[in-house]
PDB file of N, CA and C and ligand atoms in Angstrom:
ATOM      1  N   UNK A   1      -7.796  -7.794  -8.934  1.00 95.00           N
ATOM      2  CA  UNK A   1      -6.949  -6.736  -9.489  1.00 95.00           C
ATOM      3  C   UNK A   1      -6.726  -5.647  -8.451  1.00 95.00           C
ATOM      4  N   UNK A   2      -5.537  -5.162  -8.341  1.00 97.00           N
ATOM      5  CA  UNK A   2      -5.236  -4.086  -7.393  1.00 97.00           C
ATOM      6  C   UNK A   2      -5.996  -2.808  -7.761  1.00 97.00           C
ATOM      7  N   UNK A   3      -6.440  -2.096  -6.733  1.00 98.00           N
ATOM      8  CA  UNK A   3      -7.070  -0.796  -6.971  1.00 98.00           C
ATOM      9  C   UNK A   3      -6.039   0.263  -7.341  1.00 98.00           C
ATOM     10  N   UNK A   4      -4.806   0.076  -6.872  1.00 98.00           N
ATOM     11  CA  UNK A   4      -3.760   1.100  -7.023  1.00 98.00           C
ATOM     12  C   UNK A   4      -4.239   2.428  -6.422  1.00 98.00           C
ATOM     13  N   UNK A   5      -4.362   2.425  -5.093  1.00 98.00           N
ATOM     14  CA  UNK A   5      -4.862   3.609  -4.386  1.00 98.00           C
ATOM     15  C   UNK A   5      -3.894   4.775  -4.548  1.00 98.00           C
ATOM     16  N   UNK A   6      -4.440   5.998  -4.528  1.00 98.00           N
ATOM     17  CA  UNK A   6      -3.669   7.159  -5.002  1.00 98.00           C
ATOM     18  C   UNK A   6      -2.709   7.788  -4.005  1.00 98.00           C
ATOM     19  N   UNK A   7      -2.763   7.371  -2.732  1.00 98.00           N
ATOM     20  CA  UNK A   7      -1.957   8.095  -1.749  1.00 98.00           C
ATOM     21  C   UNK A   7      -1.737   7.249  -0.506  1.00 98.00           C
ATOM     22  N   UNK A   8      -0.803   7.711   0.317  1.00 98.00           N
ATOM     23  CA  UNK A   8      -0.489   7.037   1.574  1.00 98.00           C
ATOM     24  C   UNK A   8      -1.635   7.260   2.569  1.00 98.00           C
ATOM     25  N   UNK A   9      -2.081   6.149   3.143  1.00 98.00           N
ATOM     26  CA  UNK A   9      -3.193   6.217   4.099  1.00 98.00           C
ATOM     27  C   UNK A   9      -2.826   7.021   5.347  1.00 98.00           C
ATOM     28  N   UNK A  10      -1.538   7.092   5.679  1.00 98.00           N
ATOM     29  CA  UNK A  10      -1.128   7.783   6.904  1.00 98.00           C
ATOM     30  C   UNK A  10      -0.753   9.245   6.679  1.00 98.00           C
ATOM     31  N   UNK A  11       0.076   9.522   5.672  1.00 98.00           N
ATOM     32  CA  UNK A  11       0.596  10.897   5.516  1.00 98.00           C
ATOM     33  C   UNK A  11       0.071  11.602   4.276  1.00 98.00           C
ATOM     34  N   UNK A  12      -0.733  10.897   3.473  1.00 98.00           N
ATOM     35  CA  UNK A  12      -1.385  11.478   2.298  1.00 98.00           C
ATOM     36  C   UNK A  12      -0.408  11.786   1.151  1.00 98.00           C
ATOM     37  N   UNK A  13       0.806  11.263   1.236  1.00 98.00           N
ATOM     38  CA  UNK A  13       1.732  11.449   0.110  1.00 98.00           C
ATOM     39  C   UNK A  13       1.137  10.830  -1.150  1.00 98.00           C
ATOM     40  N   UNK A  14       1.262  11.522  -2.266  1.00 98.00           N
ATOM     41  CA  UNK A  14       0.756  10.997  -3.535  1.00 98.00           C
ATOM     42  C   UNK A  14       1.544   9.746  -3.935  1.00 98.00           C
ATOM     43  N   UNK A  15       0.814   8.694  -4.284  1.00 98.00           N
ATOM     44  CA  UNK A  15       1.433   7.450  -4.740  1.00 98.00           C
ATOM     45  C   UNK A  15       0.794   7.050  -6.072  1.00 98.00           C
ATOM     46  N   UNK A  16       1.224   7.698  -7.139  1.00 97.00           N
ATOM     47  CA  UNK A  16       0.671   7.361  -8.451  1.00 97.00           C
ATOM     48  C   UNK A  16       0.999   5.911  -8.818  1.00 97.00           C
ATOM     49  N   UNK A  17       0.338   5.378  -9.850  1.00 96.00           N
ATOM     50  CA  UNK A  17       0.482   3.947 -10.165  1.00 96.00           C
ATOM     51  C   UNK A  17       1.926   3.499 -10.397  1.00 96.00           C
ATOM     52  N   UNK A  18       2.801   4.418 -10.736  1.00 97.00           N
ATOM     53  CA  UNK A  18       4.204   4.040 -10.967  1.00 97.00           C
ATOM     54  C   UNK A  18       5.124   4.445  -9.816  1.00 97.00           C
ATOM     55  N   UNK A  19       4.556   4.772  -8.664  1.00 98.00           N
ATOM     56  CA  UNK A  19       5.385   5.196  -7.530  1.00 98.00           C
ATOM     57  C   UNK A  19       6.279   4.054  -7.059  1.00 98.00           C
ATOM     58  N   UNK A  20       7.579   4.273  -7.015  1.00 98.00           N
ATOM     59  CA  UNK A  20       8.471   3.197  -6.566  1.00 98.00           C
ATOM     60  C   UNK A  20       8.419   2.976  -5.067  1.00 98.00           C
ATOM     61  N   UNK A  21       7.850   3.908  -4.321  1.00 98.00           N
ATOM     62  CA  UNK A  21       7.829   3.791  -2.861  1.00 98.00           C
ATOM     63  C   UNK A  21       6.446   3.445  -2.321  1.00 98.00           C
ATOM     64  N   UNK A  22       5.550   2.966  -3.166  1.00 98.00           N
ATOM     65  CA  UNK A  22       4.238   2.514  -2.679  1.00 98.00           C
ATOM     66  C   UNK A  22       4.382   1.125  -2.075  1.00 98.00           C
ATOM     67  N   UNK A  23       3.781   0.939  -0.900  1.00 98.00           N
ATOM     68  CA  UNK A  23       3.815  -0.357  -0.215  1.00 98.00           C
ATOM     69  C   UNK A  23       2.387  -0.769   0.080  1.00 98.00           C
ATOM     70  N   UNK A  24       2.115  -2.072  -0.028  1.00 98.00           N
ATOM     71  CA  UNK A  24       0.770  -2.571   0.252  1.00 98.00           C
ATOM     72  C   UNK A  24       0.834  -3.805   1.144  1.00 98.00           C
ATOM     73  N   UNK A  25      -0.233  -3.984   1.951  1.00 98.00           N
ATOM     74  CA  UNK A  25      -0.414  -5.251   2.662  1.00 98.00           C
ATOM     75  C   UNK A  25      -1.279  -6.141   1.774  1.00 98.00           C
ATOM     76  N   UNK A  26      -1.613  -7.329   2.268  1.00 98.00           N
ATOM     77  CA  UNK A  26      -2.359  -8.265   1.425  1.00 98.00           C
ATOM     78  C   UNK A  26      -3.774  -7.779   1.128  1.00 98.00           C
ATOM     79  N   UNK A  27      -4.281  -6.852   1.962  1.00 98.00           N
ATOM     80  CA  UNK A  27      -5.607  -6.278   1.718  1.00 98.00           C
ATOM     81  C   UNK A  27      -5.507  -4.986   0.907  1.00 98.00           C
ATOM     82  N   UNK A  28      -4.333  -4.682   0.484  1.00 98.00           N
ATOM     83  CA  UNK A  28      -4.037  -3.468  -0.281  1.00 98.00           C
ATOM     84  C   UNK A  28      -4.178  -2.204   0.547  1.00 98.00           C
ATOM     85  N   UNK A  29      -4.045  -2.283   1.857  1.00 98.00           N
ATOM     86  CA  UNK A  29      -3.831  -1.080   2.639  1.00 98.00           C
ATOM     87  C   UNK A  29      -2.535  -0.490   2.096  1.00 98.00           C
ATOM     88  N   UNK A  30      -2.538   0.802   1.790  1.00 98.00           N
ATOM     89  CA  UNK A  30      -1.481   1.406   0.989  1.00 98.00           C
ATOM     90  C   UNK A  30      -0.793   2.534   1.747  1.00 98.00           C
ATOM     91  N   UNK A  31       0.528   2.431   1.848  1.00 98.00           N
ATOM     92  CA  UNK A  31       1.317   3.433   2.556  1.00 98.00           C
ATOM     93  C   UNK A  31       2.587   3.715   1.767  1.00 98.00           C
ATOM     94  N   UNK A  32       3.244   4.827   2.089  1.00 98.00           N
ATOM     95  CA  UNK A  32       4.540   5.104   1.487  1.00 98.00           C
ATOM     96  C   UNK A  32       5.624   4.355   2.269  1.00 98.00           C
ATOM     97  N   UNK A  33       6.763   4.163   1.633  1.00 98.00           N
ATOM     98  CA  UNK A  33       7.850   3.404   2.255  1.00 98.00           C
ATOM     99  C   UNK A  33       8.323   4.065   3.546  1.00 98.00           C
ATOM    100  N   UNK A  34       8.341   5.398   3.583  1.00 98.00           N
ATOM    101  CA  UNK A  34       8.810   6.093   4.777  1.00 98.00           C
ATOM    102  C   UNK A  34       7.906   5.793   5.969  1.00 98.00           C
ATOM    103  N   UNK A  35       6.608   5.748   5.762  1.00 98.00           N
ATOM    104  CA  UNK A  35       5.681   5.425   6.857  1.00 98.00           C
ATOM    105  C   UNK A  35       5.802   3.954   7.250  1.00 98.00           C
ATOM    106  N   UNK A  36       5.943   3.053   6.277  1.00 98.00           N
ATOM    107  CA  UNK A  36       6.072   1.620   6.589  1.00 98.00           C
ATOM    108  C   UNK A  36       7.326   1.382   7.417  1.00 98.00           C
ATOM    109  N   UNK A  37       8.441   1.996   7.018  1.00 98.00           N
ATOM    110  CA  UNK A  37       9.707   1.776   7.708  1.00 98.00           C
ATOM    111  C   UNK A  37       9.776   2.555   9.025  1.00 98.00           C
ATOM    112  N   UNK A  38       9.029   3.641   9.104  1.00 97.00           N
ATOM    113  CA  UNK A  38       9.078   4.480  10.291  1.00 97.00           C
ATOM    114  C   UNK A  38       7.972   4.139  11.271  1.00 97.00           C
ATOM    115  N   UNK A  39       6.924   4.924  11.240  1.00 98.00           N
ATOM    116  CA  UNK A  39       5.882   4.828  12.268  1.00 98.00           C
ATOM    117  C   UNK A  39       5.198   3.464  12.295  1.00 98.00           C
ATOM    118  N   UNK A  40       5.111   2.781  11.158  1.00 98.00           N
ATOM    119  CA  UNK A  40       4.375   1.510  11.133  1.00 98.00           C
ATOM    120  C   UNK A  40       5.229   0.306  11.533  1.00 98.00           C
ATOM    121  N   UNK A  41       6.550   0.403  11.420  1.00 98.00           N
ATOM    122  CA  UNK A  41       7.448  -0.715  11.754  1.00 98.00           C
ATOM    123  C   UNK A  41       7.050  -1.990  11.008  1.00 98.00           C
ATOM    124  N   UNK A  42       6.642  -1.836   9.761  1.00 98.00           N
ATOM    125  CA  UNK A  42       6.228  -2.961   8.912  1.00 98.00           C
ATOM    126  C   UNK A  42       5.098  -3.783   9.532  1.00 98.00           C
ATOM    127  N   UNK A  43       4.226  -3.098  10.248  1.00 98.00           N
ATOM    128  CA  UNK A  43       3.013  -3.726  10.790  1.00 98.00           C
ATOM    129  C   UNK A  43       1.817  -2.917  10.283  1.00 98.00           C
ATOM    130  N   UNK A  44       0.964  -3.555   9.488  1.00 98.00           N
ATOM    131  CA  UNK A  44      -0.208  -2.839   8.982  1.00 98.00           C
ATOM    132  C   UNK A  44      -1.127  -2.495  10.158  1.00 98.00           C
ATOM    133  N   UNK A  45      -1.526  -1.229  10.270  1.00 98.00           N
ATOM    134  CA  UNK A  45      -2.368  -0.836  11.405  1.00 98.00           C
ATOM    135  C   UNK A  45      -3.783  -1.399  11.318  1.00 98.00           C
ATOM    136  N   UNK A  46      -4.147  -1.909  10.147  1.00 98.00           N
ATOM    137  CA  UNK A  46      -5.508  -2.433   9.964  1.00 98.00           C
ATOM    138  C   UNK A  46      -5.591  -3.944  10.137  1.00 98.00           C
ATOM    139  N   UNK A  47      -4.521  -4.661   9.785  1.00 98.00           N
ATOM    140  CA  UNK A  47      -4.598  -6.131   9.826  1.00 98.00           C
ATOM    141  C   UNK A  47      -3.410  -6.786  10.523  1.00 98.00           C
ATOM    142  N   UNK A  48      -2.364  -6.044  10.833  1.00 98.00           N
ATOM    143  CA  UNK A  48      -1.205  -6.624  11.499  1.00 98.00           C
ATOM    144  C   UNK A  48      -0.228  -7.321  10.571  1.00 98.00           C
ATOM    145  N   UNK A  49      -0.541  -7.372   9.297  1.00 98.00           N
ATOM    146  CA  UNK A  49       0.345  -8.019   8.324  1.00 98.00           C
ATOM    147  C   UNK A  49       1.509  -7.130   7.927  1.00 98.00           C
ATOM    148  N   UNK A  50       2.428  -7.701   7.158  1.00 98.00           N
ATOM    149  CA  UNK A  50       3.563  -6.948   6.654  1.00 98.00           C
ATOM    150  C   UNK A  50       3.256  -6.333   5.300  1.00 98.00           C
ATOM    151  N   UNK A  51       4.255  -5.628   4.777  1.00 98.00           N
ATOM    152  CA  UNK A  51       4.087  -4.910   3.510  1.00 98.00           C
ATOM    153  C   UNK A  51       5.061  -5.393   2.446  1.00 98.00           C
ATOM    154  N   UNK A  52       4.685  -5.181   1.202  1.00 98.00           N
ATOM    155  CA  UNK A  52       5.545  -5.457   0.061  1.00 98.00           C
ATOM    156  C   UNK A  52       5.423  -4.299  -0.923  1.00 98.00           C
ATOM    157  N   UNK A  53       6.454  -4.107  -1.763  1.00 98.00           N
ATOM    158  CA  UNK A  53       6.333  -3.066  -2.794  1.00 98.00           C
ATOM    159  C   UNK A  53       5.141  -3.345  -3.704  1.00 98.00           C
ATOM    160  N   UNK A  54       4.408  -2.295  -4.053  1.00 98.00           N
ATOM    161  CA  UNK A  54       3.277  -2.450  -4.978  1.00 98.00           C
ATOM    162  C   UNK A  54       3.795  -2.515  -6.413  1.00 98.00           C
ATOM    163  N   UNK A  55       3.402  -3.522  -7.152  1.00 98.00           N
ATOM    164  CA  UNK A  55       3.841  -3.590  -8.552  1.00 98.00           C
ATOM    165  C   UNK A  55       3.301  -2.420  -9.357  1.00 98.00           C
ATOM    166  N   UNK A  56       4.069  -2.021 -10.348  1.00 97.00           N
ATOM    167  CA  UNK A  56       3.657  -0.931 -11.231  1.00 97.00           C
ATOM    168  C   UNK A  56       2.834  -1.512 -12.386  1.00 97.00           C
ATOM    169  N   UNK A  57       1.644  -0.960 -12.571  1.00 96.00           N
ATOM    170  CA  UNK A  57       0.828  -1.379 -13.720  1.00 96.00           C
ATOM    171  C   UNK A  57       1.358  -0.683 -14.968  1.00 96.00           C
ATOM    172  N   UNK A  58       1.592  -1.410 -16.025  1.00 97.00           N
ATOM    173  CA  UNK A  58       2.167  -0.776 -17.216  1.00 97.00           C
ATOM    174  C   UNK A  58       1.296   0.355 -17.750  1.00 97.00           C
ATOM    175  N   UNK A  59       1.949   1.438 -18.141  1.00 97.00           N
ATOM    176  CA  UNK A  59       1.244   2.583 -18.700  1.00 97.00           C
ATOM    177  C   UNK A  59       0.945   2.383 -20.179  1.00 97.00           C
ATOM    178  N   UNK A  60       1.691   1.459 -20.792  1.00 98.00           N
ATOM    179  CA  UNK A  60       1.516   1.229 -22.237  1.00 98.00           C
ATOM    180  C   UNK A  60       0.850  -0.115 -22.483  1.00 98.00           C
ATOM    181  N   UNK A  61       0.159  -0.196 -23.571  1.00 98.00           N
ATOM    182  CA  UNK A  61      -0.562  -1.416 -23.938  1.00 98.00           C
ATOM    183  C   UNK A  61       0.392  -2.390 -24.620  1.00 98.00           C
ATOM    184  N   UNK A  62       1.171  -3.090 -23.808  1.00 98.00           N
ATOM    185  CA  UNK A  62       2.136  -4.045 -24.352  1.00 98.00           C
ATOM    186  C   UNK A  62       1.430  -5.291 -24.876  1.00 98.00           C
ATOM    187  N   UNK A  63       0.317  -5.661 -24.203  1.00 98.00           N
ATOM    188  CA  UNK A  63      -0.347  -6.909 -24.582  1.00 98.00           C
ATOM    189  C   UNK A  63      -1.797  -6.932 -24.110  1.00 98.00           C
ATOM    190  N   UNK A  64      -2.692  -7.262 -24.983  1.00 98.00           N
ATOM    191  CA  UNK A  64      -4.092  -7.616 -24.663  1.00 98.00           C
ATOM    192  C   UNK A  64      -4.831  -6.579 -23.813  1.00 98.00           C
ATOM    193  N   UNK A  65      -4.537  -5.321 -23.992  1.00 98.00           N
ATOM    194  CA  UNK A  65      -5.210  -4.241 -23.256  1.00 98.00           C
ATOM    195  C   UNK A  65      -5.021  -4.317 -21.746  1.00 98.00           C
ATOM    196  N   UNK A  66      -4.011  -5.059 -21.297  1.00 97.00           N
ATOM    197  CA  UNK A  66      -3.722  -5.131 -19.859  1.00 97.00           C
ATOM    198  C   UNK A  66      -2.789  -3.988 -19.479  1.00 97.00           C
ATOM    199  N   UNK A  67      -3.354  -2.806 -19.347  1.00 98.00           N
ATOM    200  CA  UNK A  67      -2.544  -1.629 -19.029  1.00 98.00           C
ATOM    201  C   UNK A  67      -3.408  -0.586 -18.321  1.00 98.00           C
ATOM    202  N   UNK A  68      -2.730   0.435 -17.854  1.00 97.00           N
ATOM    203  CA  UNK A  68      -3.378   1.454 -17.035  1.00 97.00           C
ATOM    204  C   UNK A  68      -4.542   2.139 -17.758  1.00 97.00           C
ATOM    205  N   UNK A  69      -4.398   2.352 -19.031  1.00 97.00           N
ATOM    206  CA  UNK A  69      -5.450   3.041 -19.778  1.00 97.00           C
ATOM    207  C   UNK A  69      -6.762   2.272 -19.793  1.00 97.00           C
ATOM    208  N   UNK A  70      -6.683   0.959 -19.735  1.00 97.00           N
ATOM    209  CA  UNK A  70      -7.886   0.124 -19.759  1.00 97.00           C
ATOM    210  C   UNK A  70      -8.338  -0.257 -18.351  1.00 97.00           C
ATOM    211  N   UNK A  71      -7.418  -0.207 -17.403  1.00 97.00           N
ATOM    212  CA  UNK A  71      -7.715  -0.529 -16.002  1.00 97.00           C
ATOM    213  C   UNK A  71      -7.123   0.575 -15.139  1.00 97.00           C
ATOM    214  N   UNK A  72      -7.777   1.720 -15.092  1.00 97.00           N
ATOM    215  CA  UNK A  72      -7.189   2.882 -14.416  1.00 97.00           C
ATOM    216  C   UNK A  72      -7.089   2.696 -12.907  1.00 97.00           C
ATOM    217  N   UNK A  73      -6.160   3.452 -12.323  1.00 97.00           N
ATOM    218  CA  UNK A  73      -5.971   3.438 -10.872  1.00 97.00           C
ATOM    219  C   UNK A  73      -7.154   4.124 -10.199  1.00 97.00           C
ATOM    220  N   UNK A  74      -7.423   3.681  -8.986  1.00 97.00           N
ATOM    221  CA  UNK A  74      -8.439   4.336  -8.169  1.00 97.00           C
ATOM    222  C   UNK A  74      -8.028   5.784  -7.919  1.00 97.00           C
ATOM    223  N   UNK A  75      -8.998   6.695  -7.878  1.00 96.00           N
ATOM    224  CA  UNK A  75      -8.682   8.108  -7.642  1.00 96.00           C
ATOM    225  C   UNK A  75      -9.116   8.569  -6.246  1.00 96.00           C
ATOM    226  N   UNK A  76     -10.068   7.870  -5.618  1.00 97.00           N
ATOM    227  CA  UNK A  76     -10.568   8.292  -4.304  1.00 97.00           C
ATOM    228  C   UNK A  76      -9.587   7.817  -3.227  1.00 97.00           C
ATOM    229  N   UNK A  77      -9.047   8.752  -2.437  1.00 96.00           N
ATOM    230  CA  UNK A  77      -8.045   8.358  -1.451  1.00 96.00           C
ATOM    231  C   UNK A  77      -8.649   7.662  -0.237  1.00 96.00           C
ATOM    232  N   UNK A  78      -7.817   6.901   0.464  1.00 96.00           N
ATOM    233  CA  UNK A  78      -8.128   6.404   1.808  1.00 96.00           C
ATOM    234  C   UNK A  78      -7.162   7.126   2.729  1.00 96.00           C
ATOM    235  N   UNK A  79      -7.679   7.973   3.592  1.00 97.00           N
ATOM    236  CA  UNK A  79      -6.816   8.758   4.472  1.00 97.00           C
ATOM    237  C   UNK A  79      -7.249   8.522   5.912  1.00 97.00           C
ATOM    238  N   UNK A  80      -6.472   7.708   6.607  1.00 97.00           N
ATOM    239  CA  UNK A  80      -6.775   7.376   8.004  1.00 97.00           C
ATOM    240  C   UNK A  80      -5.464   7.421   8.784  1.00 97.00           C
ATOM    241  N   UNK A  81      -4.988   8.613   9.142  1.00 98.00           N
ATOM    242  CA  UNK A  81      -3.702   8.716   9.836  1.00 98.00           C
ATOM    243  C   UNK A  81      -3.699   7.870  11.114  1.00 98.00           C
ATOM    244  N   UNK A  82      -2.578   7.206  11.361  1.00 98.00           N
ATOM    245  CA  UNK A  82      -2.506   6.364  12.554  1.00 98.00           C
ATOM    246  C   UNK A  82      -2.157   7.221  13.774  1.00 98.00           C
ATOM    247  N   UNK A  83      -2.664   6.808  14.913  1.00 98.00           N
ATOM    248  CA  UNK A  83      -2.255   7.354  16.194  1.00 98.00           C
ATOM    249  C   UNK A  83      -0.933   6.669  16.543  1.00 98.00           C
ATOM    250  N   UNK A  84       0.157   7.426  16.504  1.00 97.00           N
ATOM    251  CA  UNK A  84       1.485   6.819  16.627  1.00 97.00           C
ATOM    252  C   UNK A  84       1.643   6.050  17.937  1.00 97.00           C
ATOM    253  N   UNK A  85       1.146   6.597  19.024  1.00 97.00           N
ATOM    254  CA  UNK A  85       1.288   5.928  20.316  1.00 97.00           C
ATOM    255  C   UNK A  85       0.459   4.643  20.354  1.00 97.00           C
ATOM    256  N   UNK A  86      -0.761   4.717  19.859  1.00 97.00           N
ATOM    257  CA  UNK A  86      -1.622   3.533  19.842  1.00 97.00           C
ATOM    258  C   UNK A  86      -1.043   2.465  18.915  1.00 97.00           C
ATOM    259  N   UNK A  87      -0.474   2.907  17.792  1.00 98.00           N
ATOM    260  CA  UNK A  87       0.098   1.921  16.877  1.00 98.00           C
ATOM    261  C   UNK A  87       1.346   1.274  17.475  1.00 98.00           C
ATOM    262  N   UNK A  88       2.149   2.055  18.152  1.00 98.00           N
ATOM    263  CA  UNK A  88       3.350   1.493  18.783  1.00 98.00           C
ATOM    264  C   UNK A  88       2.968   0.389  19.761  1.00 98.00           C
ATOM    265  N   UNK A  89       1.877   0.602  20.488  1.00 97.00           N
ATOM    266  CA  UNK A  89       1.406  -0.402  21.440  1.00 97.00           C
ATOM    267  C   UNK A  89       0.919  -1.644  20.695  1.00 97.00           C
ATOM    268  N   UNK A  90       0.142  -1.427  19.647  1.00 98.00           N
ATOM    269  CA  UNK A  90      -0.366  -2.542  18.825  1.00 98.00           C
ATOM    270  C   UNK A  90       0.791  -3.318  18.194  1.00 98.00           C
ATOM    271  N   UNK A  91       1.753  -2.581  17.653  1.00 98.00           N
ATOM    272  CA  UNK A  91       2.839  -3.212  16.896  1.00 98.00           C
ATOM    273  C   UNK A  91       3.878  -3.889  17.794  1.00 98.00           C
ATOM    274  N   UNK A  92       3.915  -3.515  19.063  1.00 97.00           N
ATOM    275  CA  UNK A  92       4.950  -4.049  19.946  1.00 97.00           C
ATOM    276  C   UNK A  92       4.925  -5.572  19.998  1.00 97.00           C
ATOM    277  N   UNK A  93       3.724  -6.136  19.983  1.00 93.00           N
ATOM    278  CA  UNK A  93       3.592  -7.585  20.095  1.00 93.00           C
ATOM    279  C   UNK A  93       3.768  -8.279  18.735  1.00 93.00           C
ATOM    280  N   UNK A  94       3.856  -7.503  17.664  1.00 98.00           N
ATOM    281  CA  UNK A  94       3.819  -8.073  16.304  1.00 98.00           C
ATOM    282  C   UNK A  94       5.104  -7.825  15.539  1.00 98.00           C
ATOM    283  N   UNK A  95       5.722  -6.672  15.756  1.00 97.00           N
ATOM    284  CA  UNK A  95       6.799  -6.208  14.878  1.00 97.00           C
ATOM    285  C   UNK A  95       7.990  -7.163  14.814  1.00 97.00           C
ATOM    286  N   UNK A  96       8.225  -7.927  15.879  1.00 97.00           N
ATOM    287  CA  UNK A  96       9.381  -8.826  15.874  1.00 97.00           C
ATOM    288  C   UNK A  96       9.048 -10.228  15.380  1.00 97.00           C
ATOM    289  N   UNK A  97       7.813 -10.417  14.955  1.00 98.00           N
ATOM    290  CA  UNK A  97       7.416 -11.674  14.317  1.00 98.00           C
ATOM    291  C   UNK A  97       7.511 -11.465  12.809  1.00 98.00           C
ATOM    292  N   UNK A  98       8.258 -12.311  12.121  1.00 98.00           N
ATOM    293  CA  UNK A  98       8.386 -12.163  10.669  1.00 98.00           C
ATOM    294  C   UNK A  98       6.997 -12.228  10.027  1.00 98.00           C
ATOM    295  N   UNK A  99       6.747 -11.411   9.001  1.00 97.00           N
ATOM    296  CA  UNK A  99       5.405 -11.390   8.396  1.00 97.00           C
ATOM    297  C   UNK A  99       4.903 -12.784   8.000  1.00 97.00           C
ATOM    298  N   UNK A 100       5.812 -13.660   7.546  1.00 98.00           N
ATOM    299  CA  UNK A 100       5.358 -14.987   7.121  1.00 98.00           C
ATOM    300  C   UNK A 100       4.975 -15.875   8.292  1.00 98.00           C
ATOM    301  N   UNK A 101       5.255 -15.409   9.510  1.00 98.00           N
ATOM    302  CA  UNK A 101       4.891 -16.185  10.711  1.00 98.00           C
ATOM    303  C   UNK A 101       3.696 -15.576  11.459  1.00 98.00           C
ATOM    304  N   UNK A 102       3.150 -14.471  10.962  1.00 97.00           N
ATOM    305  CA  UNK A 102       2.077 -13.800  11.684  1.00 97.00           C
ATOM    306  C   UNK A 102       0.716 -14.493  11.487  1.00 97.00           C
TER     307      UNK A 102
HETATM  308 ZN1  LIG B 201       3.222   7.978   4.217  1.00 81.64          ZN
HETATM  309 ZN1  LIG B 202      -3.555  -4.496   6.144  1.00 81.64          ZN
END
């Protein structure tokens, strides 16, 4: 189950569970869309993978208690701003490889 982390790891922008601009890698490293498209160039600084939009966990109990109230989002942030120059160097060899080929 996704933790639904509360904010962007790079810029600390709030990313509540229904944020339309939350992006995650397969390890759930969590960033905002502006950071993914900008400084990260769709390369996760932790694993080198690509990003996808994070699904929104339903706020209402539509079925079988599978909703935010029963499975709340994580509240403790992960804040590890990237060194833009170091990331550019890391991403240079990766950014032009499609995520499904990495
Ligand atoms: Zn951000
Ligand atoms: Zn990652």
